[in-house]
CSV table of C-alpha atoms in Angstrom, one decimal:
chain,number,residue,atom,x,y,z
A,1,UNK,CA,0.0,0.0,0.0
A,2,UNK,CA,2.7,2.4,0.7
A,3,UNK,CA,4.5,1.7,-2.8
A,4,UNK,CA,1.1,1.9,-4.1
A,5,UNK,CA,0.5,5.6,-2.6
A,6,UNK,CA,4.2,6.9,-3.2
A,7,UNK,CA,4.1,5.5,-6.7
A,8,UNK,CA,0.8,7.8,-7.2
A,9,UNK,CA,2.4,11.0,-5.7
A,10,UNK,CA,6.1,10.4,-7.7
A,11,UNK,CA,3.5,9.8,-11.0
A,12,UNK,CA,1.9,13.6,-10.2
A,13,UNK,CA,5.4,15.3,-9.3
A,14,UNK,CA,6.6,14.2,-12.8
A,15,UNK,CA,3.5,15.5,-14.5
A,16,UNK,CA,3.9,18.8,-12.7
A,17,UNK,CA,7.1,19.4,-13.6
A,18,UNK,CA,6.6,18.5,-17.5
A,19,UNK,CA,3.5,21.1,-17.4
A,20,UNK,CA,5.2,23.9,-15.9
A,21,UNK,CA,8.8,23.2,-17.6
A,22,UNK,CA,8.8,26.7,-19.6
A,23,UNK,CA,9.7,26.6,-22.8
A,24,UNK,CA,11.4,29.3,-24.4
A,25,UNK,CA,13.0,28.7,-27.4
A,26,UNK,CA,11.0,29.2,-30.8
A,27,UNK,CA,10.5,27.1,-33.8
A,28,UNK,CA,12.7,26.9,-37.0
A,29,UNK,CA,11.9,30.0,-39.2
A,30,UNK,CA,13.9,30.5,-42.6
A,31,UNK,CA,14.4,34.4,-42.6
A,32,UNK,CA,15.8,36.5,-45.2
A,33,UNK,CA,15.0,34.6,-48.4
A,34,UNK,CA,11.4,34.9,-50.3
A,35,UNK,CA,10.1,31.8,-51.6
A,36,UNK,CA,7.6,31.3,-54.2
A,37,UNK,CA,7.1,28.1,-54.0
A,38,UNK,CA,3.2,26.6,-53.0
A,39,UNK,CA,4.5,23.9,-50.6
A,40,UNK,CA,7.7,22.2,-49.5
A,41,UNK,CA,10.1,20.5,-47.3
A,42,UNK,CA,13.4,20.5,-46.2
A,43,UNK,CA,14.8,17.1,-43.9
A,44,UNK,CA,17.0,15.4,-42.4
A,45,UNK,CA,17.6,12.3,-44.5
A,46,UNK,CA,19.3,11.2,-41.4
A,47,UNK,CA,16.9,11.4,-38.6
A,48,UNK,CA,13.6,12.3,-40.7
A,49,UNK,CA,13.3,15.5,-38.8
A,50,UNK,CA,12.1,18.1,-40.8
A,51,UNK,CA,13.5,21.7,-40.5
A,52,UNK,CA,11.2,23.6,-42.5
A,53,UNK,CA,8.0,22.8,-44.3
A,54,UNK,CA,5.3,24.3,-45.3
A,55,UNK,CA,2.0,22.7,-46.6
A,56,UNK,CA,3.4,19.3,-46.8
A,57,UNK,CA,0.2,17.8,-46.6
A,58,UNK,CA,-1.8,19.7,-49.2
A,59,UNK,CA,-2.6,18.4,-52.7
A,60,UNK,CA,-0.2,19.4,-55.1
A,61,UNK,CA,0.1,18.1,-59.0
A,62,UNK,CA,3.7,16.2,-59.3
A,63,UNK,CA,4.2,16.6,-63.1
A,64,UNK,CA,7.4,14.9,-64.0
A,65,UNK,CA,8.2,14.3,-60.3
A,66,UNK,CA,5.7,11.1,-60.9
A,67,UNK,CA,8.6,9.4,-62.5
A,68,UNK,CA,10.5,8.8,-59.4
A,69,UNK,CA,7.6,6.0,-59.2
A,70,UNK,CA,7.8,4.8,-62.5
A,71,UNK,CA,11.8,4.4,-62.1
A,72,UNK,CA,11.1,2.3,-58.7
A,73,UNK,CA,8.6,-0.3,-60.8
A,74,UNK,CA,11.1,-0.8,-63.4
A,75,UNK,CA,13.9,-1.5,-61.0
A,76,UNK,CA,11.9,-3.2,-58.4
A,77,UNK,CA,10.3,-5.6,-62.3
A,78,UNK,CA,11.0,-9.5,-62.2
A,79,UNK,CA,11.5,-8.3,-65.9
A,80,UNK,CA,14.4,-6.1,-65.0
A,81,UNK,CA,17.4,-6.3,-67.1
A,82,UNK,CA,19.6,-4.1,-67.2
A,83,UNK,CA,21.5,-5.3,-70.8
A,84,UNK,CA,18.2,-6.4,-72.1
A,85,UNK,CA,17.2,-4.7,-75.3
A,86,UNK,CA,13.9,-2.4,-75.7
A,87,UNK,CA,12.5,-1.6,-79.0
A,88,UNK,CA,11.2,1.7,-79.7
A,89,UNK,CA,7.1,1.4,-81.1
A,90,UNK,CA,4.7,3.3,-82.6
A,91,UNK,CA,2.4,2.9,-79.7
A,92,UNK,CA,5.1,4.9,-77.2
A,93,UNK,CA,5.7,7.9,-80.2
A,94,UNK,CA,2.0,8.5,-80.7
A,95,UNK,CA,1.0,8.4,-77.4
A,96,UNK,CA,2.8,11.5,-76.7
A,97,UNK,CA,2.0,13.4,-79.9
A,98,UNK,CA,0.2,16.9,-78.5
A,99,UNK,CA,1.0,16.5,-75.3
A,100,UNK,CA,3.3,19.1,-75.0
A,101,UNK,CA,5.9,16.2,-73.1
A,102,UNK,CA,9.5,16.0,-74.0
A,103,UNK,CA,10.4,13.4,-76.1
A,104,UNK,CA,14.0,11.4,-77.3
A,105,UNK,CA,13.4,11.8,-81.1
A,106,UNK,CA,14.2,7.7,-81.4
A,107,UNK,CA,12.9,6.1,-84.0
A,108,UNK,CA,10.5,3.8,-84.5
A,109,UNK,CA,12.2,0.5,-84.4
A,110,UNK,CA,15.6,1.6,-82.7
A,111,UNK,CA,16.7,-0.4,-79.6
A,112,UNK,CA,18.5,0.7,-76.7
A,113,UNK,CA,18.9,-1.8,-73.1
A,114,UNK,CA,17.1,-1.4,-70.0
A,115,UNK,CA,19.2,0.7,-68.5
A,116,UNK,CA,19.5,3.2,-71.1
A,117,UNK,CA,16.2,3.7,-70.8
A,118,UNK,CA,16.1,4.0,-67.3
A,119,UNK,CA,18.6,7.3,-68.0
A,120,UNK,CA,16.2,8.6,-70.4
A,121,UNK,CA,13.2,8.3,-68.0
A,122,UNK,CA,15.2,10.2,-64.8
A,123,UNK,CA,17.9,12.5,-66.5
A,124,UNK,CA,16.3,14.2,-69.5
A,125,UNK,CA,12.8,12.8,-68.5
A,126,UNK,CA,11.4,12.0,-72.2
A,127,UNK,CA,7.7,11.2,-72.2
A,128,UNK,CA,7.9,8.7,-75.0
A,129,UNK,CA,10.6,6.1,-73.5
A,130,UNK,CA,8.5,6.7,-70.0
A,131,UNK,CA,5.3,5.7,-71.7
A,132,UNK,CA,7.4,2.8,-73.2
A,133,UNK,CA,8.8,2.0,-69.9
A,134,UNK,CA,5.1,1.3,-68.3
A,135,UNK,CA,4.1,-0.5,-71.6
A,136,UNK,CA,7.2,-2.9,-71.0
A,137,UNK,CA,6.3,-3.8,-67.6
A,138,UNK,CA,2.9,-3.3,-66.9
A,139,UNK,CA,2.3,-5.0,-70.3
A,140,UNK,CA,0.0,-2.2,-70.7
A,141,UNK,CA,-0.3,1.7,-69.8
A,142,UNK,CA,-3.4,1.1,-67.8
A,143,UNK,CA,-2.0,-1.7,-65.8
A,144,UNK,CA,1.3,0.0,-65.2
A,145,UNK,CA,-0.9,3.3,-63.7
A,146,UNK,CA,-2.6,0.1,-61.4
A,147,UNK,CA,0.9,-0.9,-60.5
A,148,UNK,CA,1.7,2.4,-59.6
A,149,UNK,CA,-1.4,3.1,-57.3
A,150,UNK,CA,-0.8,-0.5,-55.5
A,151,UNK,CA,2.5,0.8,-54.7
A,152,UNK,CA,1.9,3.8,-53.1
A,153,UNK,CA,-0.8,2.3,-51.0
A,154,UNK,CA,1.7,-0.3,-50.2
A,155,UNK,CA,4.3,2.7,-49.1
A,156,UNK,CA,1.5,4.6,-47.2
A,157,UNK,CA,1.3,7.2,-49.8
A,158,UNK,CA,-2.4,8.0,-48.4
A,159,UNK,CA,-2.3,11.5,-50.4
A,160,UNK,CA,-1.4,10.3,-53.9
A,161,UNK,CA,-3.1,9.0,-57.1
A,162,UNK,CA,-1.5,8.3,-60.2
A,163,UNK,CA,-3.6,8.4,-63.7
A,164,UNK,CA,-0.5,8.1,-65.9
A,165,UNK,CA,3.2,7.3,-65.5
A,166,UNK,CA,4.5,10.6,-66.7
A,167,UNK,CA,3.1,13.1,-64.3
A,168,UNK,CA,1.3,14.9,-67.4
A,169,UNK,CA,-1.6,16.8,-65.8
A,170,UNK,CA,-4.9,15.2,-64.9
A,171,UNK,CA,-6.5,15.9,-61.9
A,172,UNK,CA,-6.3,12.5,-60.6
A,173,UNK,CA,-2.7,12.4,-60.5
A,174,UNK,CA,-1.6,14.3,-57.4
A,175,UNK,CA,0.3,13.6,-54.4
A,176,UNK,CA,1.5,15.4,-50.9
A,177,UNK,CA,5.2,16.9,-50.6
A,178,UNK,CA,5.1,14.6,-47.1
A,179,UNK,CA,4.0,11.4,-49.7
A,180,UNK,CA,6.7,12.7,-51.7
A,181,UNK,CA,9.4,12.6,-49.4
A,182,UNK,CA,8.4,8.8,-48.3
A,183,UNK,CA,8.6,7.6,-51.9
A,184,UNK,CA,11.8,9.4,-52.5
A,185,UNK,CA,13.3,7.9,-49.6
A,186,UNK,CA,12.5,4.5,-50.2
A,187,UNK,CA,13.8,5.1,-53.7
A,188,UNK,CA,17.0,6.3,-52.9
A,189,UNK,CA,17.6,2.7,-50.9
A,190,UNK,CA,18.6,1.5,-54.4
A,191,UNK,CA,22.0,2.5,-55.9
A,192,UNK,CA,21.1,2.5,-59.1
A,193,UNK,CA,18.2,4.9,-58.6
A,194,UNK,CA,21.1,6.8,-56.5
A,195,UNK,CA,23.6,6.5,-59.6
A,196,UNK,CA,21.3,7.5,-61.8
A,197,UNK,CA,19.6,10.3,-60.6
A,198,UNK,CA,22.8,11.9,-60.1
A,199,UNK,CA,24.2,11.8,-63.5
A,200,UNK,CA,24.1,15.3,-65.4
A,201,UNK,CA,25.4,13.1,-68.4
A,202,UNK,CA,24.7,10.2,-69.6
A,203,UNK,CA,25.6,8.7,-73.5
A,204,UNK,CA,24.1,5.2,-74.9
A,205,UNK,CA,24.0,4.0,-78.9
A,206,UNK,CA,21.3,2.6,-80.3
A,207,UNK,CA,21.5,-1.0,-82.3
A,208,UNK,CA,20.8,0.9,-85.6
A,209,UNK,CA,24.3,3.1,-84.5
A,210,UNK,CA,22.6,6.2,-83.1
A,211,UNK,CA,24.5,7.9,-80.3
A,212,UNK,CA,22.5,10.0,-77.9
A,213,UNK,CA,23.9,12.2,-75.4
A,214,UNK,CA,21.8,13.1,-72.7
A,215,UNK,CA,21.6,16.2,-70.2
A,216,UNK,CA,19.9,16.2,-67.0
A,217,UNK,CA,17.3,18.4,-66.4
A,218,UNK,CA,18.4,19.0,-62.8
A,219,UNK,CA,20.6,22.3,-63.2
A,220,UNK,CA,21.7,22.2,-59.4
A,221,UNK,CA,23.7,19.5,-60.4
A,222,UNK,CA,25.3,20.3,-63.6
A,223,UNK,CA,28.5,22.6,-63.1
A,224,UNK,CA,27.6,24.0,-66.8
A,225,UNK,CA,24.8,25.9,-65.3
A,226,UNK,CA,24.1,29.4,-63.3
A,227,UNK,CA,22.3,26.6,-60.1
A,228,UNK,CA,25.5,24.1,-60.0
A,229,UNK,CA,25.4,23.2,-55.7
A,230,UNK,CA,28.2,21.1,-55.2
A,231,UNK,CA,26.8,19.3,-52.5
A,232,UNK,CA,23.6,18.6,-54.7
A,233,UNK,CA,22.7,15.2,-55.7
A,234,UNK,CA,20.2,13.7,-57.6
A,235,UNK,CA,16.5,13.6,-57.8
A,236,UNK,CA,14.2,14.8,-60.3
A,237,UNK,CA,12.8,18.0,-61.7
A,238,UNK,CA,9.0,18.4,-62.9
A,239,UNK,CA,7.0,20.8,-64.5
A,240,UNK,CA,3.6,21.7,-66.0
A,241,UNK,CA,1.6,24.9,-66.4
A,242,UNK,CA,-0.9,23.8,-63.8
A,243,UNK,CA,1.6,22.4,-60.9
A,244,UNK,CA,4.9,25.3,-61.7
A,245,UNK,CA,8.5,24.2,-61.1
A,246,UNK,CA,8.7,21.0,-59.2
A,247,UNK,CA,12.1,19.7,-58.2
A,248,UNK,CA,13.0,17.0,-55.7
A,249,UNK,CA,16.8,16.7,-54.5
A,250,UNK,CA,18.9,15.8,-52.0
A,251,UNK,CA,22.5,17.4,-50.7
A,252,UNK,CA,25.4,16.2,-48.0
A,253,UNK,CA,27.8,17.8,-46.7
A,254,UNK,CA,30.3,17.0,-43.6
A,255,UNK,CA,28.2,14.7,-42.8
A,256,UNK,CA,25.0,15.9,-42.8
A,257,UNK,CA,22.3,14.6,-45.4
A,258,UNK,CA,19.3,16.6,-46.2
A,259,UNK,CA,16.5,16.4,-48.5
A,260,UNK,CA,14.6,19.6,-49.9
A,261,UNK,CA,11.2,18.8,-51.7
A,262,UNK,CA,9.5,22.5,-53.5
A,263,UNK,CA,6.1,21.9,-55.5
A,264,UNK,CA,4.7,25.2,-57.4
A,265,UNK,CA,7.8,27.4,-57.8
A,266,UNK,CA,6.9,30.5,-59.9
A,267,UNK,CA,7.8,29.5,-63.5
A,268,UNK,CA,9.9,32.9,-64.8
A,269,UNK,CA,12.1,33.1,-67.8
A,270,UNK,CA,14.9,34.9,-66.2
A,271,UNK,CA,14.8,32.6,-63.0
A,272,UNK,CA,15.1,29.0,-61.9
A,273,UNK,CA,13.2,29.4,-58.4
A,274,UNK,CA,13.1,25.8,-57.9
A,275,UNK,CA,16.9,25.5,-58.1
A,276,UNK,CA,17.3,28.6,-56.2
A,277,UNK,CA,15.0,28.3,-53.5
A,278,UNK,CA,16.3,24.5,-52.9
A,279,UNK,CA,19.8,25.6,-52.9
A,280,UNK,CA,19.2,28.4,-50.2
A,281,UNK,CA,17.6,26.0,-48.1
A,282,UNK,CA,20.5,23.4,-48.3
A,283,UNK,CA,22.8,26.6,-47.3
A,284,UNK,CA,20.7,27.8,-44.5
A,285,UNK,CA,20.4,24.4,-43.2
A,286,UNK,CA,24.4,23.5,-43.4
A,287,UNK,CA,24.9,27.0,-42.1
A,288,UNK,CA,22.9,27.2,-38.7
A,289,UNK,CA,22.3,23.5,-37.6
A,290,UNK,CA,23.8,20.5,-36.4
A,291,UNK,CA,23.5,17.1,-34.1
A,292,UNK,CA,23.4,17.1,-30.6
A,293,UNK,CA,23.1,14.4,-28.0
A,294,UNK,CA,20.4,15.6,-25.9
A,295,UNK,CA,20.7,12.4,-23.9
A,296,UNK,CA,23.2,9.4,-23.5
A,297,UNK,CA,22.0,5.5,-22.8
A,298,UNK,CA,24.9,5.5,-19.9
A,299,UNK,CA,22.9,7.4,-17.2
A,300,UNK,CA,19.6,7.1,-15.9
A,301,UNK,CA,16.6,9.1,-16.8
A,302,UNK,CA,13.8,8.9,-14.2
A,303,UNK,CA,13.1,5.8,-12.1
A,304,UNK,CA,9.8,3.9,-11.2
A,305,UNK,CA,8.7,2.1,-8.6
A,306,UNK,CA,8.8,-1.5,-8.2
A,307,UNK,CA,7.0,-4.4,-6.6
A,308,UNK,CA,7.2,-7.8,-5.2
A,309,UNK,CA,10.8,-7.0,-4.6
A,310,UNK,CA,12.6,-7.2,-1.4
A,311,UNK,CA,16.1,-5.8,-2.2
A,312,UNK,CA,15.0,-2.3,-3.9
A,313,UNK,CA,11.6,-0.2,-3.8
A,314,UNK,CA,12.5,1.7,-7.5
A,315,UNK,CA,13.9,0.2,-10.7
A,316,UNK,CA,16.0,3.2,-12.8
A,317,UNK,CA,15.0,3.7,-16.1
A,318,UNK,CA,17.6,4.5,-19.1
A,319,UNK,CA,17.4,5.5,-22.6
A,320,UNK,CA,17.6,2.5,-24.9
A,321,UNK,CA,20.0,4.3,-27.2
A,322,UNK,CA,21.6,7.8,-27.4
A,323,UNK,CA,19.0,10.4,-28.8
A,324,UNK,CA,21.0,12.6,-30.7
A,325,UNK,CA,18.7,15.1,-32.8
A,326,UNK,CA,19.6,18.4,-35.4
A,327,UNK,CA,19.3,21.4,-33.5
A,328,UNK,CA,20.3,25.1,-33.9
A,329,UNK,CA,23.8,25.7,-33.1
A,330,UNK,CA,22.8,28.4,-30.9
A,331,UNK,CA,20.2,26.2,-28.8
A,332,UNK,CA,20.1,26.3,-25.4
A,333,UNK,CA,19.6,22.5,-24.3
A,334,UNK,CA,18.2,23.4,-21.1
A,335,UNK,CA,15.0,24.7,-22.6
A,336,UNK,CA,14.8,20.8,-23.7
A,337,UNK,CA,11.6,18.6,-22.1
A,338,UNK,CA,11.5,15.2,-21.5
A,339,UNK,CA,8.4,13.5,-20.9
A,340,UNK,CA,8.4,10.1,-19.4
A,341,UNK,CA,5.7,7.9,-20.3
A,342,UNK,CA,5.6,4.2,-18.5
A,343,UNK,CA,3.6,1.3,-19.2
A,344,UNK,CA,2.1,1.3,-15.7
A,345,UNK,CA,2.2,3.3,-12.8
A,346,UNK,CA,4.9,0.6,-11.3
A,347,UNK,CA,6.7,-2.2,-12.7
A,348,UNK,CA,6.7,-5.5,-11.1
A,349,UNK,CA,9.6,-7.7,-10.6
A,350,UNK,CA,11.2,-9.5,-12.1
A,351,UNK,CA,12.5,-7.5,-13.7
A,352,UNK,CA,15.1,-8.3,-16.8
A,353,UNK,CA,18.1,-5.4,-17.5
A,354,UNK,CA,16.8,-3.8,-20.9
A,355,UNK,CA,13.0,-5.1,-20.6
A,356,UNK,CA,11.0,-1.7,-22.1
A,357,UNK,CA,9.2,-0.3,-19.3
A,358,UNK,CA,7.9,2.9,-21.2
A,359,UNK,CA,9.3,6.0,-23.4
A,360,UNK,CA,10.5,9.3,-23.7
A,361,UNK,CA,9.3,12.1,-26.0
A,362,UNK,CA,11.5,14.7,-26.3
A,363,UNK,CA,10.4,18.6,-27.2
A,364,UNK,CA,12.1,21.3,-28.1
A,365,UNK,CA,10.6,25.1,-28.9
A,366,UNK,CA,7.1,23.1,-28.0
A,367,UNK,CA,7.8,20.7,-30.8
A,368,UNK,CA,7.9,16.8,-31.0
A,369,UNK,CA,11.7,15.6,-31.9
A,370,UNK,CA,12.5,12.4,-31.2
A,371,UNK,CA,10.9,9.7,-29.5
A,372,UNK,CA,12.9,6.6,-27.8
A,373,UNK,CA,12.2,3.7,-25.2
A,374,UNK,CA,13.0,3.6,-21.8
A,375,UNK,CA,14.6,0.5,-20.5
A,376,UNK,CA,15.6,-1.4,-17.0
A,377,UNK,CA,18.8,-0.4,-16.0
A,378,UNK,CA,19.1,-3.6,-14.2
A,379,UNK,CA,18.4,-7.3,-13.0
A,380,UNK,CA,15.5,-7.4,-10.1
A,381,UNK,CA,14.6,-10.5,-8.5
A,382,UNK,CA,11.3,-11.5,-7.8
A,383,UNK,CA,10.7,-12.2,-3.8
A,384,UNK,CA,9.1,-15.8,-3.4
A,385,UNK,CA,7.2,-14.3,0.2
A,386,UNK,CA,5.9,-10.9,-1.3
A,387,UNK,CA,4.9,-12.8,-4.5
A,388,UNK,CA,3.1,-15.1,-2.0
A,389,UNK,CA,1.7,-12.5,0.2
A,390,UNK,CA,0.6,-10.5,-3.1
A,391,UNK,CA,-1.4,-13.8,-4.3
A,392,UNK,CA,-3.1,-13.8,-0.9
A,393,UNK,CA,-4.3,-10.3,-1.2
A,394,UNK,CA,-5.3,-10.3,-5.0
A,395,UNK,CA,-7.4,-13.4,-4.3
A,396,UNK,CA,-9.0,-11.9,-1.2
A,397,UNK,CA,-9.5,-8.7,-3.5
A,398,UNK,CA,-10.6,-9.9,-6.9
A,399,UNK,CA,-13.6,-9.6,-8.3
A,400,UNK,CA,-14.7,-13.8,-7.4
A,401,UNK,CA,-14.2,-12.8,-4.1
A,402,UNK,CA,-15.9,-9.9,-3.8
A,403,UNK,CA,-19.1,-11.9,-5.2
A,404,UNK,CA,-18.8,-14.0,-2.3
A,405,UNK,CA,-18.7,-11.7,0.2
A,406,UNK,CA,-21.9,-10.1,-1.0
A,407,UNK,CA,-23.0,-13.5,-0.9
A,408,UNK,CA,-22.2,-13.9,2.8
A,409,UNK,CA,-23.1,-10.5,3.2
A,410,UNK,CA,-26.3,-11.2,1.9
A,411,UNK,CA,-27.0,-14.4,3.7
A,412,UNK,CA,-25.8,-12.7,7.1
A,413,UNK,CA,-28.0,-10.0,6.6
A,414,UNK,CA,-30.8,-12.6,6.3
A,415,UNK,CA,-29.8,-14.3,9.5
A,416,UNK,CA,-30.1,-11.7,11.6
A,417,UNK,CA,-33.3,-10.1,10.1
A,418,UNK,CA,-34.4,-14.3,10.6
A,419,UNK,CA,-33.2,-14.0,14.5
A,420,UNK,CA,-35.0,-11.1,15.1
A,421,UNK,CA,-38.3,-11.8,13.4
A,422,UNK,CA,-38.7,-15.3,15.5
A,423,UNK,CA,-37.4,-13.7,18.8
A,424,UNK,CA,-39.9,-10.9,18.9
A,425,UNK,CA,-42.5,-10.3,21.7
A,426,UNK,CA,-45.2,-12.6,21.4
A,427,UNK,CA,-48.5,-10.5,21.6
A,428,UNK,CA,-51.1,-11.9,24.2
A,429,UNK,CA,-54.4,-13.1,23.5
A,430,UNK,CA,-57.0,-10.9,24.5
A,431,UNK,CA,-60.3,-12.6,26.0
A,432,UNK,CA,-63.8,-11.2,26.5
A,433,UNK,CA,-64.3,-10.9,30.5
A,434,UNK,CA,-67.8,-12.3,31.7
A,435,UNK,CA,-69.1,-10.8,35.3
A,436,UNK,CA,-69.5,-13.8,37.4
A,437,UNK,CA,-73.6,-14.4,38.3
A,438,UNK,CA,-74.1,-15.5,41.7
A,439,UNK,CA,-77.7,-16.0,41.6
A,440,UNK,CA,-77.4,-18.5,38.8
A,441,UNK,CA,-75.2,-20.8,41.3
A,442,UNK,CA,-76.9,-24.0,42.7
């Protein structure tokens, strides 16, 4: 009982101090730079904590960005082969025909392998060898677009629809920059989508002897360009009238990986705003943020109570691993607040070093950051006569017994109404007096 009442009170102190822990620091804000772009992202590819965003959950049109999809069905295909040969068709040329979509200029019958075609789909981003691409190995457009749709539902992509593999504009192809980001990372888990995407060249011959050079359409990073980032890499550019300049990329630098996602950039002819915009946010990231262990797993955090345990009343609780997190260099740490979350109000032994007894969420400028488990710092043994003695009580407390005793309850209550009823006063009987008569006496 005392445990029981301490561990209540220790419960409370912990909650008051998370509630009136003041916080003081404020949330990331990009100042200085104008951006034109509808929504976007910039994280951590590291950590998935996002620095900036903003509308990452609205609906935005992908254009060309929709490819980053197509490229993950044709390398994830059991018909994948890289050295395999593709012939160009008629279907794939006239398919494209007023579309306004960029297209190779092959000819109708020219062959190229797999993986040249992979280069034309992510580097110059040609509508015809894309439209090829989803005929190859969907077997058919429609099918591929199926393909597509079971893949993002598979991934989690709960904001996205695809009605064609080349992001040309429909209104049932659209996605989130937050779906965006998901299907970029699990892309980039593949080297080749990797290798690819960060190719500003790439040259392949065709079987009849043509030799195509291609250019990626990513100018942050191609050094012959105004928007050449060194530390760019990679992903894909997009553009329609409807969704503006679209353009997903990634960037590392001492260590530090981000990705930057910007849907809806002004579309000027004097101005890349996509490129720009991305690389400002790489800069201002790289420039004013960096890891910090807010917490090792060497010391304790908090401690809980325990119980059934003779040799200690508390069990102390560490991180499972070191949370280290991206903060602003110029953070002060101590405006940092745990709060400790446990399974139950007290743990119960035993107790097995590194069993998860709960978690902590860390904040920082009243914002969610990391999340990680809290674990037994160490072995408690389980005492054979408290165990005993706890058995007692539960089955002298649980809900069978209590049953009984309004059973007994009941039945005792009946006794003693049953005693007093047959042990009250016995009324007399009354009888009629008659006056004796003496002159009827013989």
């Amino acid at each position: 009982m005392v445990k029981k009442t301490f561990s209540i009170i220790f419960i409370c102190f912990l909650t008051f101090l998370y509630i009136f822990t003041p916080i003081t620091a404020s949330a990331y804000e990009v100042t200085g730079i104008d951006f034109t772009h509808n929504a976007g992202m910039l994280i951590s590819l590291d950590t998935d904590e996002i620095l900036y965003e903003k509308n990452i959950d609205m609906k935005v049109y992908p254009a060309s960005i929709t490819k980053i999809m197509t490229a993950v069905l044709m390398i994830e295909s059991d018909k994948w082969d890289p050295q395999a040969k593709v012939k160009i068709n008629k279907a794939c040329l006239d398919v494209v025909l007023g579309t306004g979509l960029s297209v190779s200029l092959l000819e109708e019958g020219e062959e190229l392998t797999q993986l040249d075609l992979l280069y034309t789909v992510l580097v110059s981003s040609y509508g015809d060898c894309t439209y090829l691409a989803a005929e190859l190995f969907g077997g058919s457009y429609e099918n591929f677009v199926k393909m597509m749709n079971d893949k993002a539902q598979e991934l989690g992509l709960s904001g996205t629809h695809y009605s064609n593999p080349v992001g040309l504009h429909e209104e049932e192809t659209y996605t989130t920059v937050r779906d965006t980001y998901t299907l970029t990372k699990y892309a980039l888990q593949y080297d080749l989508f990797k290798t690819v995407t960060s190719a500003s060249r790439y040259r392949f011959t065709t079987t009849k002897g043509t030799v195509r050079n291609l250019s990626t359409t990513n100018f942050l990073i191609d050094k012959n360009t105004n928007y050449w980032y060194q530390y760019a890499s990679g992903v894909k550019t997009g553009y329609t009238d409807v969704a503006g300049r679209c353009l997903v990329s990634t960037a590392s630098y001492n260590g530090y990986n981000y990705a930057c996602i910007v849907f809806g950039c002004t579309n000027s002819p004097s101005k890349r705003y996509d490129f720009a915009e991305s690389r400002e946010l790489y800069r201002w990231a790289f420039n004013n943020f960096s890891y910090k262990e807010v917490a090792n797993s060497d010391e304790p955090v908090c401690e809980i109570p325990v119980e059934l345990s003779a040799d200690t009343d508390f069990v102390p609780l560490y991180f499972k691993k070191p949370f280290v997190t991206i903060l602003p260099n110029g953070a002060d740490q101590s405006t940092l607040v745990i709060k400790n979350t446990f399974e139950n109000e007290t743990a119960t032994a035993p107790i097995k070093k590194g069993d998860v007894l709960g978690y902590s969420e860390i904040y920082y400028a009243e914002k969610l950051i990391g999340k990680v488990d809290l674990v037994a710092g160490e072995d408690i043994e389980k005492s054979t006569w408290l165990a005993i003695m706890s058995g007692i009580e539960d089955f002298f407390t649980s809900s069978y017994m209590t049953v009984i005793y309004y059973i007994l309850g009941g039945i005792v209550v009946l006794f003693i109404l049953a005693c007093i009823y047959l042990n009250r006063p016995k009324k007399k009987r009354k009888v009629k007096y008659i006056p004796y008569d003496k002159d009827n006496e013989e």
